[in-house]
Coordinates of C-alpha atoms and ligand atoms in Angstrom, one line a residue:
M11 CA -12.2 -0.9 31.5
R12 CA -12.6 -3.1 28.5
A13 CA -9.7 -5.1 27.2
S14 CA -10.8 -4.3 23.7
G15 CA -12.6 -1.1 22.9
L16 CA -16.0 -0.4 21.5
F17 CA -17.0 1.3 18.3
I18 CA -20.3 3.2 18.4
S19 CA -21.7 5.2 15.4
F20 CA -24.5 7.7 15.3
E21 CA -26.7 7.9 12.2
G22 CA -29.7 9.8 11.0
I23 CA -30.8 12.6 8.7
D24 CA -29.1 16.1 8.8
G25 CA -30.2 18.0 11.9
S26 CA -31.5 14.9 13.8
G27 CA -29.2 15.7 16.7
K28 CA -26.3 13.2 16.1
S29 CA -23.5 15.6 16.9
T30 CA -25.3 16.8 20.0
Q31 CA -26.0 13.3 21.3
A32 CA -22.5 12.0 20.4
R33 CA -20.9 14.8 22.4
L34 CA -23.2 14.2 25.4
L35 CA -22.5 10.5 25.3
A36 CA -18.7 11.1 25.1
D37 CA -18.9 13.5 28.1
H38 CA -21.0 10.9 30.1
L39 CA -18.7 8.0 29.4
T40 CA -15.6 10.1 30.1
K41 CA -16.9 11.0 33.5
Q42 CA -17.4 7.3 34.2
G43 CA -13.7 6.7 33.5
H44 CA -13.8 5.4 30.0
D45 CA -11.1 6.5 27.5
V46 CA -13.3 8.1 24.8
V47 CA -12.5 9.2 21.2
L48 CA -15.2 11.4 19.7
T49 CA -14.9 11.6 16.0
R50 CA -16.9 12.2 12.8
E51 CA -17.3 11.4 9.1
P52 CA -16.5 12.6 6.6
G53 CA -13.3 13.5 8.6
G54 CA -11.8 12.4 11.8
S55 CA -8.2 12.3 10.5
V56 CA -6.1 14.9 8.9
G57 CA -6.4 13.5 5.4
A58 CA -10.1 12.7 5.8
E59 CA -10.8 16.3 7.0
E60 CA -9.3 17.6 3.8
I61 CA -11.5 15.3 1.7
R62 CA -14.4 16.5 3.8
S63 CA -14.2 20.1 2.4
L64 CA -14.0 18.7 -1.1
V65 CA -17.2 16.8 -0.8
L66 CA -19.3 19.0 1.4
E67 CA -18.6 22.4 -0.1
G68 CA -19.4 23.7 -3.5
E69 CA -22.2 23.2 -6.0
P70 CA -24.6 20.3 -5.5
D71 CA -23.6 18.8 -8.9
R72 CA -19.9 19.2 -8.3
W73 CA -19.2 15.4 -8.3
S74 CA -20.9 12.4 -10.0
A75 CA -22.4 9.9 -7.6
E76 CA -19.6 7.5 -8.4
T77 CA -16.8 10.0 -7.7
E78 CA -18.5 11.0 -4.5
L79 CA -18.7 7.4 -3.4
L80 CA -14.9 7.1 -4.0
L81 CA -14.2 10.3 -2.0
F82 CA -16.3 9.3 1.0
T83 CA -14.7 5.8 0.9
A84 CA -11.2 7.2 0.7
A85 CA -11.9 9.5 3.7
R86 CA -13.3 6.5 5.7
R87 CA -10.3 4.3 4.9
D88 CA -7.9 7.0 6.2
H89 CA -10.1 7.6 9.3
L90 CA -10.2 3.9 10.0
E91 CA -6.4 3.4 9.6
R92 CA -5.3 6.4 11.6
T93 CA -8.0 7.0 14.2
I94 CA -10.6 4.3 14.7
D95 CA -8.7 1.1 14.5
P96 CA -5.7 2.2 16.7
A97 CA -8.1 3.6 19.4
V98 CA -10.3 0.5 19.5
S99 CA -7.2 -1.7 19.7
A100 CA -6.0 0.4 22.6
G101 CA -9.3 -0.4 24.4
K102 CA -10.9 3.0 23.9
V103 CA -14.6 3.8 23.2
V104 CA -14.8 5.4 19.8
I105 CA -17.9 7.5 19.2
C106 CA -18.4 8.4 15.5
D107 CA -20.8 10.9 14.1
R108 CA -21.9 9.0 10.9
F109 CA -20.1 6.0 9.3
A110 CA -20.8 3.6 6.4
D111 CA -24.6 3.6 6.9
S112 CA -24.5 7.2 5.7
T113 CA -22.9 6.1 2.4
R114 CA -25.4 3.2 2.1
M115 CA -28.1 6.0 2.2
Y116 CA -26.7 9.2 0.7
Q117 CA -24.8 7.5 -2.2
G118 CA -26.5 4.1 -2.2
L119 CA -30.0 5.5 -2.8
R120 CA -29.0 7.8 -5.6
S121 CA -30.0 5.2 -8.3
G122 CA -31.0 1.6 -8.7
D123 CA -27.5 0.1 -9.0
M124 CA -25.6 2.3 -6.5
R125 CA -26.3 0.4 -3.4
A126 CA -24.6 -2.7 -4.8
R127 CA -21.6 -0.6 -5.7
V128 CA -21.5 0.9 -2.2
D129 CA -21.6 -2.6 -0.7
A130 CA -18.9 -3.9 -3.0
L131 CA -16.6 -1.0 -2.3
H132 CA -17.2 -1.3 1.4
D133 CA -16.4 -5.0 1.4
L134 CA -13.2 -4.3 -0.5
M135 CA -11.8 -1.3 1.3
I136 CA -13.5 -0.9 4.7
G137 CA -14.8 -4.4 5.8
R138 CA -15.8 -3.2 9.2
E139 CA -19.0 -2.2 11.0
P140 CA -19.5 -0.4 14.3
D141 CA -20.3 -2.6 17.3
L142 CA -23.4 -0.5 17.9
T143 CA -25.2 2.1 15.7
I144 CA -27.6 4.5 17.3
L145 CA -30.1 5.8 14.7
I146 CA -31.8 9.0 15.7
D147 CA -35.1 9.0 13.9
M148 CA -36.6 12.4 13.2
D149 CA -39.3 14.3 11.3
P150 CA -37.6 15.3 8.0
D151 CA -38.9 18.9 7.9
L152 CA -37.9 19.5 11.5
G153 CA -34.4 18.1 10.8
L154 CA -33.9 20.2 7.7
G155 CA -35.0 23.4 9.6
R156 CA -32.4 22.6 12.4
A157 CA -29.7 21.9 9.9
L158 CA -30.2 25.0 7.8
A159 CA -30.4 27.2 11.0
R160 CA -26.8 26.3 11.6
G161 CA -25.8 28.4 8.5
T162 CA -22.4 26.8 7.7
S163 CA -20.7 26.6 4.4
E164 CA -21.1 22.8 4.4
E165 CA -24.5 22.9 2.8
R166 CA -24.0 20.8 -0.3
F167 CA -26.3 18.1 0.9
E168 CA -28.7 20.3 2.8
A169 CA -29.2 22.0 -0.6
F170 CA -30.9 18.9 -1.9
G171 CA -33.8 19.8 0.3
A172 CA -36.8 18.3 2.1
Q173 CA -37.5 15.6 -0.4
L174 CA -34.1 14.1 0.1
Q175 CA -34.4 14.3 3.9
A176 CA -37.7 12.3 3.7
K177 CA -36.2 9.7 1.4
M178 CA -33.2 9.3 3.7
R179 CA -35.4 9.0 6.8
A180 CA -37.3 6.1 5.2
G181 CA -34.0 4.6 4.0
F182 CA -32.5 4.7 7.5
L183 CA -35.5 3.0 9.0
A184 CA -35.3 0.2 6.3
L185 CA -31.6 -0.1 7.1
A186 CA -32.4 -0.7 10.8
D187 CA -34.6 -3.6 9.7
E188 CA -31.7 -4.9 7.6
F189 CA -29.2 -4.8 10.5
P190 CA -31.5 -5.3 13.6
N191 CA -28.7 -6.5 15.9
R192 CA -26.4 -3.6 15.3
I193 CA -28.8 -0.6 14.7
K194 CA -30.9 0.7 17.5
V195 CA -33.6 3.3 16.7
I196 CA -34.5 6.1 19.0
N197 CA -37.1 8.9 18.7
G198 CA -35.3 12.2 18.1
N199 CA -38.4 14.4 18.2
R200 CA -38.0 15.0 21.9
P201 CA -36.0 17.4 24.1
I202 CA -32.2 16.8 24.0
E203 CA -32.1 15.5 27.6
E204 CA -34.8 12.9 27.0
V205 CA -33.1 11.6 23.9
A206 CA -29.8 11.4 25.8
V207 CA -31.4 9.1 28.5
D208 CA -32.1 6.5 25.8
V209 CA -28.7 6.9 24.2
T210 CA -27.0 6.4 27.5
R211 CA -29.1 3.3 28.3
I212 CA -28.3 1.7 25.0
A213 CA -24.6 2.4 25.2
Q214 CA -24.4 1.1 28.7
D215 CA -26.0 -2.2 27.7
H216 CA -23.1 -2.6 25.2
L217 CA -20.4 -1.7 27.7
K218 CA -21.5 -4.4 30.2
Ligands
ADP22 P1 -26.8 16.6 13.4 O1 -25.4 16.3 13.9 O2 -27.7 15.3 13.3 O3 -26.9 17.3 12.1 P2 -27.0 18.5 15.6 O4 -26.7 17.7 16.8 O5 -25.9 19.3 15.0 O6 -27.6 17.5 14.5 O7 -28.3 19.4 15.8 C1 -28.8 20.3 14.9 C2 -29.3 21.5 15.6 O8 -30.5 21.1 16.4 C3 -28.3 22.1 16.7 O9 -28.5 23.5 16.7 C4 -28.8 21.5 18.0 O10 -28.5 22.3 19.1 C5 -30.3 21.3 17.8 N1 -30.8 20.1 18.4 C6 -30.2 18.9 18.6 N2 -31.0 18.0 19.2 C7 -32.2 18.7 19.5 C8 -33.4 18.3 20.2 N3 -33.6 17.1 20.6 N4 -34.4 19.3 20.3 C9 -34.1 20.5 19.8 N5 -33.0 20.9 19.1 C10 -32.0 20.0 19.0
TYD23 P1 -22.6 15.8 8.7 O1 -21.5 16.8 8.9 O2 -22.8 14.7 9.7 O3 -23.9 16.6 8.5 P2 -25.1 16.9 9.5 O4 -24.5 17.4 10.8 O5 -25.9 18.0 8.8 O6 -25.9 15.6 9.6 O7 -22.5 15.2 7.3 C1 -22.4 16.0 6.2 C2 -23.2 15.5 5.0 O8 -22.4 14.4 4.4 C3 -24.5 14.9 5.3 O9 -25.5 15.6 4.5 C4 -24.5 13.5 4.8 C5 -23.3 13.4 3.9 N1 -22.6 12.1 3.9 C6 -22.7 11.3 2.7 O10 -23.4 11.7 1.8 N2 -22.1 10.1 2.7 C7 -21.3 9.7 3.7 O11 -20.7 8.6 3.6 C8 -21.2 10.5 4.9 C9 -20.4 10.1 6.1 C10 -21.9 11.7 4.9

């Protein structure tokens, strides 16, 4: 067991297999004897889950880009305070489905000046990165098909369609170049078990 825990995030476009791989990794590490907390954003604490339904349900133009950024950041702050930081301090492995990279993409790429605002707010209110981020890279059309096939009410972002998916995919790959030490890219266009082998290997390297 580690004296101090590990914080791992999964990132990628909608339908890339993040939740699936996060769950498989959590099961794998739990079997190995690690104390694992599997969580997600937006959400992962009582208050943040309430904010989640505000931002993910309803009309696509329900919030301005700026208001949306504040809501996602408020949810993240609560999640950090109440779930992530206490677990990592207690030596646990926290596996989080999306974190701040999603805000850098979904809110940060909305217009020319938004990324700077995202970064400023992150520095002010969050100030924390995962130890490791696994980016599942995925064909945008395939990802959208998978996401829409789930048929949930949380489709505000899926409603933006294939063009947004393609833009996010390119943005995530550029982000991996920006943070090469933290973000590891894996190919998600393969069967679940094959993707999981890569995920496990990368996570194990960080647990050593
Ligand atoms: P995300 O959390 O990135 O949106 P999910 O893990 O929820 O993605 O996966 C979206 C859908 O695609 C689910 O129905 C899941 O079972 C399926 N799926 C996930 N990974 C794969 C894969 N590698 N190949 C085929 N289907 C997959
Ligand atoms: P999520 O439930 O992970 O969706 P999916 O399983 O389809 O990938 O996230 C819901 C949506 O929230 C997703 O479209 C991305 C968006 N999102 C943001 O726009 N900003 C953020 O900071 C986060 C965490 C998510």
